[in-house]
Short mmCIF file of C-alpha atoms and ligand atoms in Angstrom, two decimals:
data_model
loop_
_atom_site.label_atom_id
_atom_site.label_comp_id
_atom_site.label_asym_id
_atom_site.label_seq_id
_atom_site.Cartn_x
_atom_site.Cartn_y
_atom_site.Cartn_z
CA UNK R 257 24.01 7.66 0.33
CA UNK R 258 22.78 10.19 -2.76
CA UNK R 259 20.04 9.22 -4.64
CA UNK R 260 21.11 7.13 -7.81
CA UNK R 261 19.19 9.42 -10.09
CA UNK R 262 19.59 7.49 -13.08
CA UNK R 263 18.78 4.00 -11.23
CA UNK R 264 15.46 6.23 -10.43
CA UNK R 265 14.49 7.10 -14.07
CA UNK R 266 15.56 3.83 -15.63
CA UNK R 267 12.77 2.40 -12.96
CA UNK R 268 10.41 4.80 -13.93
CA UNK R 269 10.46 4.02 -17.70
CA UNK R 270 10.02 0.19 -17.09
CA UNK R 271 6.73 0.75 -14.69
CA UNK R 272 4.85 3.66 -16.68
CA UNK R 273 4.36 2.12 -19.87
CA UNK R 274 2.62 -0.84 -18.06
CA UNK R 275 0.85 1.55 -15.97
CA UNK R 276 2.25 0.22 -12.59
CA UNK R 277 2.26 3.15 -9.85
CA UNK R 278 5.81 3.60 -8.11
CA UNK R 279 5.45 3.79 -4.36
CA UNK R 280 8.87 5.01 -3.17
CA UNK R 281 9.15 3.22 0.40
CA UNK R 282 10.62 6.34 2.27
CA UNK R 283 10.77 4.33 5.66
CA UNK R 284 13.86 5.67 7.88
CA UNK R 285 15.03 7.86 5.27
CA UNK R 286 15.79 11.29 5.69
CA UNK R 287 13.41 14.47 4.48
CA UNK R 288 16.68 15.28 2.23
CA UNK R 289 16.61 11.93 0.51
CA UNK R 290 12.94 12.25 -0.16
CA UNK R 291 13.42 15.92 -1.18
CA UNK R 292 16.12 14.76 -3.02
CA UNK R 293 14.08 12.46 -5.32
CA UNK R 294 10.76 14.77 -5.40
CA UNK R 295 12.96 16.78 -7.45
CA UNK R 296 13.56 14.08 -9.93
CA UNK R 297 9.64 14.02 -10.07
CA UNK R 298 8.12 11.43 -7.68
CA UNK R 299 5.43 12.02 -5.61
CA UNK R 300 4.15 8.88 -3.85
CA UNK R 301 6.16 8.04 -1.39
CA UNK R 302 5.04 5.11 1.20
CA UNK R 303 5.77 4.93 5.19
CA UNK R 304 5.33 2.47 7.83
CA UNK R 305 5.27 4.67 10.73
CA UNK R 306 2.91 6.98 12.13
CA UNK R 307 4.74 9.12 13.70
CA UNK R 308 7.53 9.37 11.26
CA UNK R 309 4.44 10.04 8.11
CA UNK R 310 3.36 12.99 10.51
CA UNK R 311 7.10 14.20 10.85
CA UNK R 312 7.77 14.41 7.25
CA UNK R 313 4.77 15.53 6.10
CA UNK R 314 5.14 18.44 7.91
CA UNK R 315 8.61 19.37 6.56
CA UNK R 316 7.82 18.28 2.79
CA UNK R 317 5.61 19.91 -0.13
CA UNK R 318 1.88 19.39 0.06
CA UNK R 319 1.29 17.55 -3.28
CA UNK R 320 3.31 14.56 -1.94
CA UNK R 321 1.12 11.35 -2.30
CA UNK R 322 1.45 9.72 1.47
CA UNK R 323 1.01 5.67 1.68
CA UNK R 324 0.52 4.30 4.84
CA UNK R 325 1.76 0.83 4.33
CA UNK R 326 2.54 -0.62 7.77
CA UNK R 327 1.05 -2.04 10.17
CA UNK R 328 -1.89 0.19 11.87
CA UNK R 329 -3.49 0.17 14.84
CA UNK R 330 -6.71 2.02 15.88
CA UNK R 331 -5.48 4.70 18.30
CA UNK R 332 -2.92 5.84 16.15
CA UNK R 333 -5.39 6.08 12.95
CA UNK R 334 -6.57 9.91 14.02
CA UNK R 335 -2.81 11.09 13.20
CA UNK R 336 -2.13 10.44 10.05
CA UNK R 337 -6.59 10.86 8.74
CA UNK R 338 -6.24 14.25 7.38
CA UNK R 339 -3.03 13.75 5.74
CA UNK R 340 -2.93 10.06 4.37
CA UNK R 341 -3.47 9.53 -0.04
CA UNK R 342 -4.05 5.55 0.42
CA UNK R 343 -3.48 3.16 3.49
CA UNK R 344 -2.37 -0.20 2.08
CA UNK R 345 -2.76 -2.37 5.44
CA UNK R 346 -6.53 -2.56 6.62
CA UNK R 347 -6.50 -6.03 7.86
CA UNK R 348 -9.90 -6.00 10.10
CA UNK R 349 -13.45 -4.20 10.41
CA UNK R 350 -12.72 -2.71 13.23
CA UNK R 351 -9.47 -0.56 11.65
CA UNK R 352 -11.46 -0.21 8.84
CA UNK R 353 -14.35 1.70 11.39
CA UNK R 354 -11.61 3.66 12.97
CA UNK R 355 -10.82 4.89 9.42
CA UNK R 356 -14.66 5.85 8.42
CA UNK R 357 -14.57 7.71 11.63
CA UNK R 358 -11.84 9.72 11.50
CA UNK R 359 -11.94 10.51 7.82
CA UNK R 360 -15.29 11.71 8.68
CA UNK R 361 -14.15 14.03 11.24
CA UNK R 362 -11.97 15.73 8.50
CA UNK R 363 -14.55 15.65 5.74
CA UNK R 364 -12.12 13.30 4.04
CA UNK R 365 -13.20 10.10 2.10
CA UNK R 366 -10.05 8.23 2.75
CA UNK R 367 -8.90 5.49 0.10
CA UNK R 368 -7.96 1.54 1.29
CA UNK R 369 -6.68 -0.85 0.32
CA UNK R 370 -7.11 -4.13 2.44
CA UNK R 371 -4.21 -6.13 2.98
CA UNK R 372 -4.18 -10.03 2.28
CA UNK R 373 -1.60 -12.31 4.17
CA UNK R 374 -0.33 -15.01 1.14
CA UNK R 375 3.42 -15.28 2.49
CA UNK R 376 4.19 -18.51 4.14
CA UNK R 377 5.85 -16.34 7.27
CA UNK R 378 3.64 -15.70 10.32
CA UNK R 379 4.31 -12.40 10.92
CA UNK R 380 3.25 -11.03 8.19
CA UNK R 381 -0.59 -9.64 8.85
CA UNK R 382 -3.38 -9.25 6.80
CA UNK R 383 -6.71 -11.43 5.86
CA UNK R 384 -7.12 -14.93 4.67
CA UNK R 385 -9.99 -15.67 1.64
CA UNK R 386 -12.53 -15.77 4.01
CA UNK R 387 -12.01 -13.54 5.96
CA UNK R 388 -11.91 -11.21 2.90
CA UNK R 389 -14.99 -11.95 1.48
CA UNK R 390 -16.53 -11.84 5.66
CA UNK R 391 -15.41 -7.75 5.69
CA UNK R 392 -16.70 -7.33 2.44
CA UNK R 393 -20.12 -8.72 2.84
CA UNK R 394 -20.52 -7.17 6.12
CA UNK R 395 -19.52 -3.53 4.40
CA UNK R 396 -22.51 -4.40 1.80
CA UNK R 397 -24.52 -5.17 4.40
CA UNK R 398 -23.80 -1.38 6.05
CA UNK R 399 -22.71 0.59 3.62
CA UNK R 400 -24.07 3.55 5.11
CA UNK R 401 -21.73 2.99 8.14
CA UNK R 402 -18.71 2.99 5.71
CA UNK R 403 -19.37 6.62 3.80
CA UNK R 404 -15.80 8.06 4.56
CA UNK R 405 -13.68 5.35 3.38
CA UNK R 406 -13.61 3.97 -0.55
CA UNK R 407 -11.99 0.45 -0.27
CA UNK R 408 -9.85 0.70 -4.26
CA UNK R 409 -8.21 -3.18 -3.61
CA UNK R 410 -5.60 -5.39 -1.97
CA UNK R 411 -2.23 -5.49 -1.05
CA UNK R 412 -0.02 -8.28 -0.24
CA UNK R 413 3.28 -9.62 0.35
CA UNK R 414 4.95 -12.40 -1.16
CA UNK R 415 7.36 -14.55 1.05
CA UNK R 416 10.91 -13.45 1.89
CA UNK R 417 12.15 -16.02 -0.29
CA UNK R 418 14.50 -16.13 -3.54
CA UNK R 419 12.48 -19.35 -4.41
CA UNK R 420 10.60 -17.61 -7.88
CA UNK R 421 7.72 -20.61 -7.89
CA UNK R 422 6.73 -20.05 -4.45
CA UNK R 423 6.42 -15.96 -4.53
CA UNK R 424 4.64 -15.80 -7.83
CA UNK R 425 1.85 -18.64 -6.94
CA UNK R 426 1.32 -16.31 -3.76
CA UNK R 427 0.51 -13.28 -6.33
CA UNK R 428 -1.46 -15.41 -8.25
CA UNK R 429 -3.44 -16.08 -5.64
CA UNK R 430 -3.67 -12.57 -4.32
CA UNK R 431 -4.41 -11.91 -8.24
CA UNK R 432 -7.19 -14.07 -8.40
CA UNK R 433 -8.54 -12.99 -5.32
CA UNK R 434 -8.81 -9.17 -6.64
CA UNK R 435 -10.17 -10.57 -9.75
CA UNK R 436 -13.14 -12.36 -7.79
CA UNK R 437 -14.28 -9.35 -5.84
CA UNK R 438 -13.59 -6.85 -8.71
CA UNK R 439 -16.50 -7.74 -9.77
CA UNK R 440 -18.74 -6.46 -6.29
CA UNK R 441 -20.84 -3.91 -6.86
CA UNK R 442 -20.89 -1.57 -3.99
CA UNK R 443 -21.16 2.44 -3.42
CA UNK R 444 -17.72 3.07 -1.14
CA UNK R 445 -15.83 -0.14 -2.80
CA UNK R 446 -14.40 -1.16 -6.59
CA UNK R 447 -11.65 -2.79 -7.46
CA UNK R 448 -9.08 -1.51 -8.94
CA UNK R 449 -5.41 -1.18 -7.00
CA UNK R 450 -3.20 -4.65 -6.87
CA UNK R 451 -0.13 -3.24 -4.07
CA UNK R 452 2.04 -6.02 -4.96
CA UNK R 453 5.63 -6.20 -5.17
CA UNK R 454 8.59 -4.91 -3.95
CA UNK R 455 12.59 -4.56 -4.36
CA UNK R 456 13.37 -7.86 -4.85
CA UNK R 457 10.11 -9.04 -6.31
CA UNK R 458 8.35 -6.68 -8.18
CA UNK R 459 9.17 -7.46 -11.34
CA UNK R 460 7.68 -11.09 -10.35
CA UNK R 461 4.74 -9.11 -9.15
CA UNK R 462 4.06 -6.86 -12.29
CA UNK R 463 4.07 -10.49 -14.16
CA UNK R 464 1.81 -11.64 -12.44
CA UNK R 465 -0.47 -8.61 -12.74
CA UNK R 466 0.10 -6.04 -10.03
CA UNK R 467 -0.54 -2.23 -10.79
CA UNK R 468 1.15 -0.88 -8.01
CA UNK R 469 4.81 -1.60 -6.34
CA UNK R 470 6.48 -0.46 -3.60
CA UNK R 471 10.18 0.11 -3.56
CA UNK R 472 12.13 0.58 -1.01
CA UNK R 473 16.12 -0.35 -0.41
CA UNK R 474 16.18 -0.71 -4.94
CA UNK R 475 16.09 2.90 -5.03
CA UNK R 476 17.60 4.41 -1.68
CA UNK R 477 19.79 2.08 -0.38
CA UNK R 478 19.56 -0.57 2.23
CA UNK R 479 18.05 0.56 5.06
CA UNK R 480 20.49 0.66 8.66
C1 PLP N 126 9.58 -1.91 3.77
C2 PLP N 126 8.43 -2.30 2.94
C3 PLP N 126 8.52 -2.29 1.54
C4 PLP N 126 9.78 -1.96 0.77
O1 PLP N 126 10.71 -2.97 0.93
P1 PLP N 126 12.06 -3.02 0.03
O2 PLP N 126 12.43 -4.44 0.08
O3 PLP N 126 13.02 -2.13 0.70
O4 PLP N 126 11.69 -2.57 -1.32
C5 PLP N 126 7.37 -2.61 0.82
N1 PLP N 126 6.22 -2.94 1.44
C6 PLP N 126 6.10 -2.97 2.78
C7 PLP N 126 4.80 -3.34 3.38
C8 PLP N 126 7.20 -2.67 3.57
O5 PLP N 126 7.08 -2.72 4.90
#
């Protein structure tokens, strides 16, 4: 399917004057399709897959923005260190070690976000309240442990659900939770990313105060 250019633009002009961030979710679409709208001017472009980031990376120009926005495990964090812009899904300590460890080992300070589980479906990973304000307090507590990563938020996702009441009190609560820890002072951590929202939600999301969405199927098509 081409790119619907002007689909693209018209997106564009809604987020920018309210300052939200278009992440173009490039997940099992081609390097012409992403080429293909880097011409139009985009340059953050977010991916679930290690392997497949790596890939593309490769084959596409260097000022591309790379989001890592699936789910990450430890082993496979070394691949995509020197290359990722912001990983979206830290869900524990220990990923978020793996991280500081391997950004250090580039001379990279690598940018997080941590990812908060608000849907109602169990599959969906990421930290609860608590365990939120756990990771935080124990980065505090060894900052100097944490010098390669810079934690700039959270990211969430709302329920696969059409039911409007039910997403947007899960991004309130995501919302309120970034606005309670904007507030913590700490060298490699301030607030000031809210991931939140994507094709058939965002506009729910940027209501309810996200600065950053990521669209996927909206802009290239449903994915096969
Ligand atoms: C796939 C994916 C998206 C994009 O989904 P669309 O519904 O295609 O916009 C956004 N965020 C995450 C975490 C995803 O895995």
């Amino acid at each position: 399917m081409a790119l619907n250019k002007k689909l693209y633009h018209q997106l564009q002009q809604e987020l920018s004057p309210k300052g939200v961030t278009l992440v173009a979710v490039s997940k099992l679409k081609s390097v012409e399709e992403i080429l293909e709208m880097y011409n139009e001017g985009q340059r953050d472009f977010g991916e679930n897959y290690v392997q497949e980031l790596v890939d593309k990376q490769s084959k596409l120009p260097a000022d591309i923005r790379w989001h890592f926005i699936g789910h990450l495990q430890t082993n496979k964090v070394k691949f995509i260190a020197p290359i990722v812009h912001l990983i979206h899904s830290v869900d524990s300590l220990k990923l978020l070690k793996e991280i500081n460890k391997q950004a250090n080992k580039c001379g990279r300070i690598i940018n997080c976000l941590l990812q908060i589980h608000v849907a109602k479906e169990e599959t969906k990973f990421g930290l609860n309240e608590n365990e939120l304000s756990e990771l935080l307090i124990q980065v505090r507590e060894s900052a100097s442990n944490y010098q390669s990563v810079f934690i700039q938020g959270l990211m969430g996702m709302g329920s696969f659900s059409d039911n409007e009441q039910e997403v947007r009190s899960e991004f309130k609560l995501l919302k309120t939770m970034f606005d309670q820890f904007k507030t913590y002072e700490m060298p490699n951590c301030r607030f000031s990313t809210l991931s939140m929202g994507m094709s058939g939600d965002y506009k729910w999301g940027i209501e309810e105060g996200s600065n950053m969405v990521r669209i996927g199927s909206l802009l290239f098509g449903a994915r096969s």
